Coordinates of N, CA and C in Angstrom, one line a residue:
Chain U
D1 N 71.9 23.1 -13.5 CA 71.6 23.8 -14.6 C 71.1 25.1 -14.2
T2 N 71.8 26.2 -14.4 CA 71.3 27.5 -14.0 C 70.3 27.9 -15.0
A3 N 68.9 28.2 -14.5 CA 67.8 28.6 -15.3 C 68.1 30.1 -16.1
V4 N 68.2 31.1 -15.2 CA 68.3 32.3 -15.7 C 69.6 32.7 -15.0
S5 N 70.7 33.0 -15.9 CA 72.2 33.3 -15.6 C 72.3 34.8 -16.0
Q6 N 73.2 35.5 -15.3 CA 73.4 36.8 -15.6 C 75.1 37.0 -15.6
T7 N 75.8 38.0 -16.5 CA 77.0 38.3 -16.2 C 77.3 39.7 -16.4
P8 N 78.3 40.2 -15.6 CA 79.1 39.6 -14.6 C 78.2 39.9 -13.3
K9 N 78.6 39.0 -12.3 CA 78.1 39.1 -11.0 C 78.2 40.4 -10.2
Y10 N 79.6 41.0 -10.4 CA 79.8 42.2 -9.9 C 80.4 43.1 -10.8
L11 N 80.2 44.4 -10.8 CA 80.6 45.3 -11.8 C 81.1 46.6 -11.0
V12 N 82.2 47.0 -11.0 CA 82.7 48.2 -10.4 C 83.3 49.2 -11.4
T13 N 82.9 50.3 -11.6 CA 83.4 51.1 -12.6 C 83.2 52.6 -12.1
Q14 N 83.9 53.4 -13.2 CA 84.1 54.9 -13.0 C 82.7 55.6 -13.4
M15 N 82.5 56.6 -13.1 CA 81.5 57.5 -13.5 C 81.9 57.8 -15.1
G16 N 80.8 57.9 -16.0 CA 81.0 58.3 -17.4 C 81.4 57.2 -18.2
N17 N 81.8 56.0 -17.7 CA 82.0 54.7 -18.3 C 80.8 54.3 -19.1
D18 N 80.8 53.3 -20.1 CA 79.8 52.5 -20.4 C 80.0 50.9 -20.2
K19 N 78.9 50.5 -19.9 CA 79.1 49.1 -19.3 C 77.8 48.1 -20.0
S20 N 78.0 46.9 -20.0 CA 76.9 46.0 -20.3 C 76.7 44.8 -19.5
I21 N 75.5 44.4 -19.3 CA 75.2 43.2 -18.4 C 74.6 42.3 -19.5
K22 N 74.8 41.1 -19.2 CA 74.1 40.2 -20.1 C 73.3 39.1 -19.2
C23 N 72.4 38.6 -19.9 CA 71.3 37.7 -19.4 C 71.0 36.6 -20.3
E24 N 70.8 35.2 -19.8 CA 70.5 34.2 -20.7 C 69.5 33.3 -19.7
Q25 N 68.6 32.9 -20.5 CA 67.8 31.9 -19.8 C 67.6 30.6 -20.7
N26 N 67.7 29.5 -20.2 CA 67.3 28.3 -20.7 C 66.0 27.6 -20.3
L27 N 65.2 28.2 -19.9 CA 63.8 27.6 -19.6 C 62.8 27.6 -20.9
G28 N 63.4 28.2 -21.9 CA 62.4 28.2 -23.1 C 61.3 29.2 -22.7
H29 N 61.4 30.4 -22.1 CA 60.5 31.5 -21.9 C 60.5 32.4 -23.2
D30 N 59.3 32.9 -23.1 CA 59.1 34.0 -24.4 C 59.4 35.3 -23.9
T31 N 59.4 35.5 -22.6 CA 59.5 36.9 -22.2 C 60.7 37.1 -21.3
M32 N 61.3 38.2 -21.2 CA 62.4 38.6 -20.4 C 62.6 40.0 -19.8
Y33 N 62.9 40.2 -18.8 CA 62.7 41.4 -18.0 C 64.1 41.9 -17.4
W34 N 64.1 43.2 -17.4 CA 65.1 43.8 -16.5 C 64.6 44.5 -15.4
Y35 N 65.1 44.3 -14.0 CA 64.6 44.9 -12.8 C 65.7 45.7 -12.3
K36 N 65.5 46.8 -11.6 CA 66.4 47.5 -10.6 C 66.2 47.4 -9.2
Q37 N 67.1 46.9 -8.3 CA 66.9 46.8 -7.0 C 67.7 47.9 -6.3
D38 N 67.1 49.0 -5.5 CA 67.7 49.9 -4.9 C 68.4 49.3 -3.8
S39 N 68.9 50.5 -2.9 CA 69.5 50.1 -1.8 C 68.8 49.6 -0.6
K40 N 67.4 50.1 -0.8 CA 66.4 49.7 0.3 C 65.6 48.5 -0.1
K41 N 66.2 47.8 -1.1 CA 65.7 46.6 -1.8 C 64.3 46.7 -2.5
F42 N 64.0 47.9 -2.9 CA 62.9 48.1 -3.7 C 63.1 47.6 -5.1
L43 N 62.3 46.6 -5.6 CA 62.6 46.1 -6.9 C 61.6 46.7 -7.8
K44 N 62.0 47.1 -8.9 CA 61.2 48.0 -9.9 C 61.6 47.6 -11.4
I45 N 60.5 47.3 -12.0 CA 60.7 47.1 -13.5 C 61.2 48.0 -14.5
M46 N 62.1 47.7 -15.3 CA 62.7 48.7 -16.2 C 62.3 48.3 -17.6
F47 N 62.4 47.0 -18.0 CA 62.1 46.8 -19.4 C 61.6 45.3 -19.4
S48 N 60.7 45.0 -20.5 CA 60.4 43.6 -20.7 C 60.4 43.4 -22.3
Y49 N 60.9 42.3 -22.7 CA 60.9 41.9 -24.1 C 60.1 40.6 -24.3
N50 N 59.1 40.5 -25.3 CA 58.5 39.3 -25.6 C 59.0 38.8 -27.0
N51 N 59.6 37.8 -27.3 CA 60.0 37.2 -28.6 C 60.7 38.6 -29.2
K52 N 61.7 39.1 -28.6 CA 62.6 40.0 -29.0 C 62.0 41.4 -29.2
E53 N 60.7 41.5 -28.9 CA 60.2 42.8 -29.0 C 59.9 43.5 -27.8
L54 N 60.2 44.6 -27.7 CA 60.2 45.4 -26.6 C 58.5 45.8 -26.1
I55 N 58.3 45.1 -25.0 CA 56.7 45.4 -24.5 C 56.8 46.5 -23.3
I56 N 57.6 46.6 -22.4 CA 57.4 47.4 -21.3 C 58.8 48.2 -21.3
N57 N 58.6 49.4 -21.3 CA 59.4 50.6 -21.1 C 59.4 51.7 -20.2
E58 N 59.9 51.4 -18.9 CA 59.3 52.3 -17.9 C 60.2 53.6 -18.1
T59 N 59.8 54.5 -17.0 CA 60.7 55.6 -17.1 C 61.9 55.6 -16.7
V60 N 62.7 55.2 -17.7 CA 64.3 54.8 -17.4 C 64.7 55.9 -18.4
P61 N 66.0 56.3 -17.7 CA 66.8 57.4 -18.7 C 67.3 56.6 -20.1
N62 N 67.4 57.3 -20.9 CA 67.7 56.8 -22.2 C 69.1 56.2 -22.5
R63 N 69.8 56.4 -21.3 CA 71.3 55.9 -21.2 C 71.2 54.4 -21.1
F64 N 70.0 54.1 -20.8 CA 70.1 52.6 -20.4 C 69.1 51.9 -21.9
S65 N 70.0 51.0 -22.4 CA 69.3 50.3 -23.7 C 69.4 49.0 -23.4
P66 N 68.0 48.3 -23.6 CA 68.3 46.7 -23.8 C 68.3 46.4 -25.2
K67 N 68.8 45.2 -25.2 CA 68.9 44.7 -26.5 C 68.5 43.2 -26.3
S68 N 67.9 42.4 -27.2 CA 67.5 41.1 -27.3 C 67.7 40.4 -28.5
P69 N 69.0 39.7 -28.6 CA 69.5 39.2 -29.9 C 68.5 38.0 -30.1
D70 N 67.9 37.2 -29.4 CA 67.0 36.2 -29.6 C 66.3 36.1 -28.2
K71 N 65.5 35.0 -28.3 CA 64.4 35.1 -27.1 C 65.1 34.5 -25.8
A72 N 66.3 33.9 -25.9 CA 66.8 33.6 -24.8 C 67.8 34.4 -24.0
H73 N 68.2 35.5 -24.6 CA 69.0 36.4 -24.3 C 68.4 37.8 -24.1
L74 N 68.8 38.6 -23.2 CA 68.7 40.1 -22.9 C 69.6 40.8 -22.4
N75 N 70.2 41.8 -23.1 CA 71.4 42.4 -22.4 C 70.7 43.9 -22.1
L76 N 71.6 44.5 -21.2 CA 71.4 45.9 -20.8 C 72.7 46.6 -21.0
H77 N 72.7 47.8 -21.7 CA 73.9 48.6 -22.0 C 73.5 49.8 -21.3
I78 N 74.5 50.2 -20.6 CA 74.3 51.6 -19.9 C 75.4 52.6 -20.2
N79 N 75.1 53.7 -20.8 CA 76.0 54.8 -21.3 C 76.2 55.7 -20.1
S80 N 77.4 56.4 -20.2 CA 77.8 57.3 -19.3 C 77.2 57.0 -17.8
L81 N 77.7 56.2 -17.1 CA 77.2 55.8 -15.8 C 77.3 56.9 -14.9
E82 N 76.2 56.8 -13.9 CA 76.4 58.0 -13.0 C 76.3 57.2 -11.6
L83 N 76.4 57.9 -10.5 CA 76.4 57.5 -9.2 C 75.2 56.8 -8.8
G84 N 74.2 57.3 -9.3 CA 72.7 56.8 -8.8 C 72.3 55.8 -9.8
D85 N 73.1 55.2 -10.5 CA 73.0 53.8 -11.3 C 73.4 52.6 -10.3
S86 N 74.3 53.1 -9.4 CA 74.8 51.9 -8.5 C 73.4 51.1 -7.8
A87 N 73.2 49.9 -8.1 CA 72.2 49.2 -7.7 C 72.4 47.6 -8.0
V88 N 71.4 46.9 -7.6 CA 71.5 45.5 -8.1 C 70.6 45.3 -9.3
Y89 N 70.8 44.8 -10.3 CA 70.0 44.6 -11.6 C 69.7 43.1 -11.7
F90 N 68.3 42.9 -11.9 CA 68.1 41.6 -12.2 C 67.4 41.3 -13.3
C91 N 67.6 40.1 -14.0 CA 67.1 39.7 -15.1 C 66.1 38.7 -14.6
A92 N 64.8 38.5 -15.4 CA 63.8 37.5 -15.0 C 63.3 37.3 -16.3
S93 N 62.6 36.1 -16.3 CA 62.1 35.4 -17.5 C 60.8 34.8 -17.3
S94 N 59.7 34.7 -18.0 CA 58.5 34.1 -17.7 C 58.0 33.4 -19.1
Q95 N 57.2 32.3 -18.8 CA 56.9 31.4 -19.8 C 55.8 31.7 -20.8
E96 N 54.9 32.7 -20.5 CA 54.1 33.2 -21.5 C 54.2 34.6 -21.7
G97 N 53.8 35.0 -22.7 CA 53.9 36.8 -22.8 C 53.0 37.2 -21.9
P98 N 53.1 38.8 -21.8 CA 52.2 39.5 -20.9 C 50.9 39.5 -21.4
F99 N 50.4 39.3 -22.5 CA 49.2 39.3 -23.1 C 48.3 38.0 -22.7
L100 N 48.9 37.1 -21.9 CA 48.2 36.0 -21.6 C 47.8 36.1 -20.1
E101 N 47.4 34.8 -19.5 CA 46.9 34.8 -18.3 C 48.2 34.8 -17.2
Q102 N 47.8 34.7 -16.1 CA 48.9 34.7 -15.1 C 50.2 34.2 -15.5
E103 N 51.3 34.9 -15.0 CA 52.6 34.2 -15.2 C 53.6 34.2 -14.1
T104 N 54.5 33.5 -14.1 CA 55.5 33.5 -12.9 C 56.8 34.0 -13.5
Q105 N 57.4 34.9 -13.0 CA 58.6 35.4 -13.3 C 59.8 34.6 -12.3
Y106 N 60.7 34.2 -13.1 CA 62.0 33.7 -12.5 C 63.2 34.6 -12.8
F107 N 63.8 34.8 -11.5 CA 64.9 35.6 -11.5 C 66.3 35.0 -11.6
G108 N 67.1 35.9 -12.1 CA 68.7 35.6 -12.2 C 69.1 35.7 -10.7
P109 N 70.5 35.7 -10.6 CA 71.2 35.9 -9.4 C 71.4 37.5 -9.1
G110 N 71.3 38.2 -10.1 CA 71.6 39.6 -9.9 C 73.1 40.0 -10.5
T111 N 73.3 41.4 -11.0 CA 74.4 41.9 -10.9 C 74.6 43.1 -10.2
R112 N 75.6 43.3 -9.5 CA 75.7 44.2 -8.4 C 76.7 45.3 -8.9
L113 N 76.2 46.5 -9.3 CA 77.0 47.4 -10.0 C 77.2 48.6 -9.0
L114 N 78.4 49.0 -8.9 CA 78.9 50.2 -8.0 C 79.5 50.9 -9.0
V115 N 79.1 52.3 -8.9 CA 79.7 53.4 -9.8 C 80.4 54.2 -8.9
L116 N 81.8 54.3 -9.2 CA 82.4 55.3 -8.3 C 83.0 56.8 -8.8
Chain R
E1 N 47.0 55.0 -8.6 CA 48.1 54.2 -9.1 C 48.2 52.8 -8.4
D2 N 48.7 51.7 -8.9 CA 48.6 50.4 -8.3 C 49.8 50.6 -7.4
Q3 N 49.5 49.9 -6.1 CA 50.2 49.9 -5.1 C 50.6 48.6 -4.2
V4 N 51.6 48.3 -3.7 CA 51.6 47.1 -2.6 C 52.5 47.4 -1.5
T5 N 51.8 47.2 -0.2 CA 52.4 47.6 0.9 C 52.5 46.4 1.6
Q6 N 53.7 46.3 2.3 CA 54.2 45.0 3.1 C 54.3 45.6 4.6
S7 N 53.9 44.5 5.5 CA 54.0 45.0 7.1 C 54.2 43.7 7.6
P8 N 55.1 43.7 8.7 CA 56.2 44.8 9.1 C 57.1 44.8 8.0
E9 N 58.2 45.9 8.2 CA 59.2 45.9 7.6 C 60.2 44.8 7.8
A10 N 60.4 44.5 9.2 CA 61.2 43.6 9.7 C 60.1 42.9 10.9
L11 N 60.7 41.6 11.0 CA 60.2 40.8 12.0 C 61.4 39.9 12.6
R12 N 61.4 39.7 13.9 CA 62.3 38.9 14.4 C 61.4 37.8 15.3
L13 N 61.9 36.5 14.9 CA 61.0 35.4 15.6 C 62.0 34.5 16.3
Q14 N 61.5 34.0 17.3 CA 62.1 32.9 18.0 C 61.8 31.7 17.2
E15 N 62.6 30.6 17.1 CA 62.4 29.2 16.3 C 61.1 28.7 17.0
G16 N 60.1 28.4 16.1 CA 59.2 27.8 16.4 C 57.8 28.7 16.7
E17 N 58.3 30.1 16.7 CA 57.0 31.1 17.1 C 56.6 31.4 15.8
S18 N 55.2 31.1 15.5 CA 54.7 31.3 14.4 C 54.0 32.6 14.2
S19 N 54.0 33.1 13.0 CA 53.4 34.6 12.8 C 52.9 34.7 11.3
S20 N 52.5 35.9 11.1 CA 52.1 36.4 9.5 C 52.8 37.6 9.3
L21 N 53.0 37.6 7.9 CA 53.4 38.6 7.1 C 52.2 39.2 6.3
N22 N 52.1 40.6 6.2 CA 51.0 40.9 5.5 C 51.5 41.7 4.2
C23 N 50.7 41.5 3.0 CA 50.7 42.4 2.0 C 49.4 43.0 1.4
S24 N 49.2 44.3 1.6 CA 48.0 44.7 1.0 C 48.3 45.4 -0.4
Y25 N 47.3 45.5 -1.1 CA 47.4 46.1 -2.5 C 46.3 46.9 -3.0
T26 N 46.5 47.7 -4.0 CA 45.5 48.4 -4.5 C 45.7 48.3 -6.0
V27 N 45.1 47.7 -6.8 CA 45.3 47.3 -8.2 C 44.2 47.2 -9.0
S28 N 44.2 47.6 -10.2 CA 43.1 47.7 -11.2 C 42.9 46.5 -11.9
G29 N 42.1 45.7 -11.1 CA 41.8 44.0 -11.6 C 43.1 43.2 -11.2
L30 N 43.0 42.6 -10.3 CA 44.2 41.8 -10.1 C 44.1 40.3 -10.8
R31 N 45.3 40.2 -11.5 CA 45.5 38.9 -12.4 C 46.1 38.1 -11.5
G32 N 47.1 38.3 -10.8 CA 47.9 37.2 -9.8 C 48.4 38.2 -8.8
L33 N 48.7 37.3 -7.6 CA 49.5 37.8 -6.4 C 50.7 37.0 -6.3
F34 N 52.0 37.4 -6.2 CA 53.2 36.5 -6.1 C 53.8 36.6 -4.8
W35 N 54.3 35.7 -4.1 CA 55.3 35.7 -3.0 C 56.6 35.2 -3.6
Y36 N 57.6 36.0 -3.0 CA 59.2 35.6 -3.3 C 59.8 35.8 -2.1
R37 N 60.8 34.6 -2.1 CA 61.6 34.7 -1.1 C 63.1 35.3 -1.7
Q38 N 63.9 36.2 -0.8 CA 65.0 36.7 -1.3 C 66.0 36.7 -0.2
D39 N 67.2 35.7 -0.6 CA 68.2 35.5 0.6 C 69.3 36.6 0.0
P40 N 70.1 37.2 1.3 CA 71.1 38.1 0.8 C 72.0 37.7 -0.4
G41 N 72.2 38.5 -1.2 CA 73.2 38.4 -2.5 C 72.5 37.7 -3.4
K42 N 71.3 37.1 -3.4 CA 70.6 36.3 -4.4 C 69.4 37.0 -5.0
G43 N 69.0 36.2 -6.0 CA 67.8 36.9 -6.7 C 66.4 36.3 -6.0
P44 N 65.4 37.0 -6.2 CA 64.1 36.5 -5.7 C 63.8 34.9 -6.0
E45 N 63.4 34.3 -5.3 CA 63.0 32.8 -5.4 C 61.4 32.7 -5.3
F46 N 60.9 32.1 -6.4 CA 59.4 32.1 -6.3 C 58.7 31.0 -5.4
L47 N 57.9 31.6 -4.8 CA 57.1 30.6 -3.7 C 55.9 30.1 -4.2
F48 N 54.9 31.3 -4.2 CA 53.5 30.9 -4.6 C 52.8 32.0 -5.6
T49 N 51.8 31.8 -6.5 CA 50.9 32.5 -6.9 C 49.4 32.2 -6.5
L50 N 48.8 33.4 -6.2 CA 47.6 33.2 -5.7 C 46.7 34.0 -6.9
Y51 N 45.5 33.6 -7.3 CA 44.7 34.1 -8.5 C 43.5 34.7 -7.9
S52 N 42.8 34.2 -6.9 CA 41.7 34.8 -6.6 C 41.4 34.8 -5.0
A53 N 40.5 35.7 -4.5 CA 40.1 35.8 -3.2 C 39.6 34.3 -2.7
G54 N 40.1 34.1 -1.4 CA 39.9 32.8 -0.8 C 40.7 31.8 -1.1
E55 N 41.7 32.1 -2.1 CA 42.6 30.8 -2.5 C 43.6 30.8 -1.5
E56 N 44.2 29.6 -1.3 CA 45.2 29.2 -0.2 C 46.1 28.3 -0.8
K57 N 47.8 28.6 -0.4 CA 48.5 27.6 -1.0 C 49.6 27.4 0.0
E58 N 50.1 26.2 0.5 CA 51.0 25.8 1.3 C 52.4 25.0 0.8
K59 N 53.4 25.4 1.4 CA 54.5 24.8 1.1 C 55.2 24.7 2.3
E60 N 55.5 23.5 2.9 CA 56.4 23.2 4.1 C 55.8 24.0 5.1
R61 N 56.5 24.8 5.6 CA 55.9 25.6 6.8 C 55.1 27.0 6.4
L62 N 55.2 27.2 5.2 CA 54.7 28.6 4.7 C 53.3 28.2 4.2
K63 N 52.3 29.3 4.3 CA 50.9 29.0 3.8 C 50.6 30.4 3.5
A64 N 50.0 30.6 2.1 CA 49.8 32.0 1.8 C 48.2 32.1 1.4
T65 N 47.6 33.2 1.8 CA 46.4 33.1 1.6 C 46.0 34.7 1.0
L66 N 44.5 34.7 0.3 CA 44.6 36.1 -0.4 C 43.2 36.3 -0.1
T67 N 42.8 37.7 0.2 CA 41.3 38.3 0.1 C 41.4 39.3 -0.9
K68 N 40.4 40.0 -1.1 CA 40.3 41.2 -2.1 C 41.1 42.2 -1.9
K69 N 41.6 42.4 -0.8 CA 42.4 43.8 -0.5 C 44.0 43.2 0.0
E70 N 44.3 42.0 0.4 CA 45.4 41.7 0.9 C 45.8 40.2 1.1
S71 N 47.1 39.9 1.2 CA 47.2 38.6 1.2 C 48.3 38.5 2.5
F72 N 48.2 37.2 3.0 CA 49.1 36.9 4.4 C 50.0 35.9 4.0
L73 N 51.3 35.7 4.5 CA 51.9 34.8 4.5 C 52.4 34.4 6.0
H74 N 51.6 33.2 6.2 CA 51.7 32.3 7.4 C 52.9 31.7 7.5
I75 N 53.7 31.7 8.6 CA 54.8 31.0 9.0 C 54.7 30.0 10.2
T76 N 54.6 28.8 10.2 CA 54.3 28.0 11.2 C 55.5 27.4 11.6
A77 N 55.8 27.5 12.9 CA 57.0 27.0 13.6 C 58.1 27.2 12.9
P78 N 58.7 28.6 12.6 CA 59.7 28.7 11.7 C 61.1 28.5 12.2
K79 N 62.0 28.0 11.4 CA 63.5 27.6 11.5 C 64.4 28.7 11.2
P80 N 65.6 28.8 11.7 CA 66.6 29.8 11.5 C 66.7 29.8 9.8
E81 N 66.7 28.8 9.0 CA 66.7 28.6 7.8 C 65.5 29.4 6.9
D82 N 64.5 29.7 7.6 CA 63.3 30.5 7.0 C 63.8 32.1 7.0
S83 N 64.8 32.5 7.6 CA 65.3 33.7 7.7 C 65.6 34.1 6.3
A84 N 65.0 35.4 5.7 CA 65.0 35.8 4.5 C 64.2 37.1 4.3
T85 N 64.2 37.6 3.2 CA 63.3 38.7 3.0 C 62.2 38.2 2.0
Y86 N 61.1 38.5 2.5 CA 59.9 38.0 1.7 C 59.1 39.0 0.9
L87 N 59.1 38.9 -0.2 CA 58.5 39.9 -1.2 C 57.2 39.4 -1.9
C88 N 56.2 40.5 -1.9 CA 54.9 40.3 -2.4 C 55.0 41.2 -3.7
A89 N 54.2 40.6 -4.8 CA 54.2 41.3 -6.0 C 52.9 41.1 -6.5
V90 N 52.3 42.0 -7.2 CA 51.0 41.9 -7.7 C 51.0 42.1 -9.3
Q91 N 50.2 41.4 -10.2 CA 50.2 41.7 -11.6 C 48.7 42.1 -11.8
A92 N 48.6 43.5 -12.5 CA 47.3 43.9 -12.6 C 46.8 43.5 -14.0
G93 N 45.6 43.7 -14.1 CA 44.8 43.3 -15.4 C 45.2 43.8 -16.6
R94 N 44.4 43.7 -17.7 CA 45.1 43.9 -19.3 C 45.0 45.6 -19.1
G95 N 45.8 46.1 -20.1 CA 45.7 47.5 -20.3 C 47.3 48.0 -20.3
S96 N 47.2 49.3 -19.6 CA 48.5 49.8 -19.7 C 49.7 49.1 -18.9
T97 N 49.0 48.2 -17.8 CA 50.1 47.8 -16.8 C 50.5 46.2 -17.3
L98 N 50.2 45.9 -18.6 CA 50.4 44.5 -19.1 C 51.7 44.0 -18.7
G99 N 51.9 42.8 -18.2 CA 53.1 42.2 -17.6 C 53.8 42.7 -16.5
R100 N 53.4 43.9 -16.0 CA 54.4 44.4 -15.0 C 53.9 43.6 -13.7
L101 N 55.0 43.6 -12.9 CA 54.9 42.9 -11.4 C 55.0 44.5 -10.7
Y102 N 54.3 44.5 -9.6 CA 54.4 45.7 -8.7 C 54.8 45.1 -7.5
F103 N 56.1 45.3 -7.0 CA 56.7 44.8 -5.9 C 56.5 45.8 -4.7
G104 N 56.2 45.2 -3.5 CA 56.2 45.5 -2.1 C 57.8 45.7 -1.8
R105 N 58.0 46.6 -0.6 CA 59.5 46.4 -0.1 C 59.8 45.4 0.6
G106 N 58.9 44.4 0.8 CA 59.4 43.4 1.5 C 59.6 43.3 3.1
T107 N 59.5 42.2 3.5 CA 59.6 42.1 5.2 C 60.8 41.1 5.3
Q108 N 61.7 41.6 6.2 CA 63.0 41.0 6.5 C 62.6 40.1 7.6
L109 N 62.7 39.0 7.5 CA 62.4 38.0 8.6 C 63.7 37.3 9.2
T110 N 63.9 37.3 10.5 CA 64.8 36.9 11.1 C 64.4 35.7 12.3
V111 N 64.9 34.6 12.0 CA 64.4 33.4 13.1 C 65.8 33.2 13.8
W112 N 65.6 33.4 15.0 CA 66.9 32.9 15.8 C 66.5 31.7 16.8
P113 N 67.6 30.9 16.9 CA 67.5 29.7 17.6 C 66.9 29.8 19.1

């Protein structure tokens, strides 16, 4: 049973297109995250949701819009894709909200986005 | 600004050759330091959480330690299957950094037979 799953695993698209990445977790966690990992493997947080409420919104272009239909799902929609958006996007979840004590984030397998 | 620096960037070890990876951090009130392992083409896999200076945790050939400024991941008698990128991340105290994990750039470990 996959704890944190993402679809698709690979995404190749043209500049200017709009695409979505989906994430689901079956761990019963309250908080979900989106991270971006660049070509140098640097992992940086983009967004987090706690019980469907946006908690963290880093300095990310507004072409990126997260949506959480319920606490088990967090999707990422990207408008007008640019070459610089090419990266690996990871979804993660944690058991407790960011307002509580230490938490462990569990990551999905990643979505490899290539913008041509 | 909160920062995490890992060294070395890359490390090549012969099987059985023990060594340590370093993670130094500057953060406003550490809530937790996390070690992850990442294999090529996969997501980070959780290894350890350390909460306070002096704490140590072990798992098979890995042992993580924490001081007030840095953490070490000691690898004893590594095997080729230990080859991966090891990521360190810190979570700062309450305030504007709520819930954020700040990651280092990782140490790419290669263990050859």
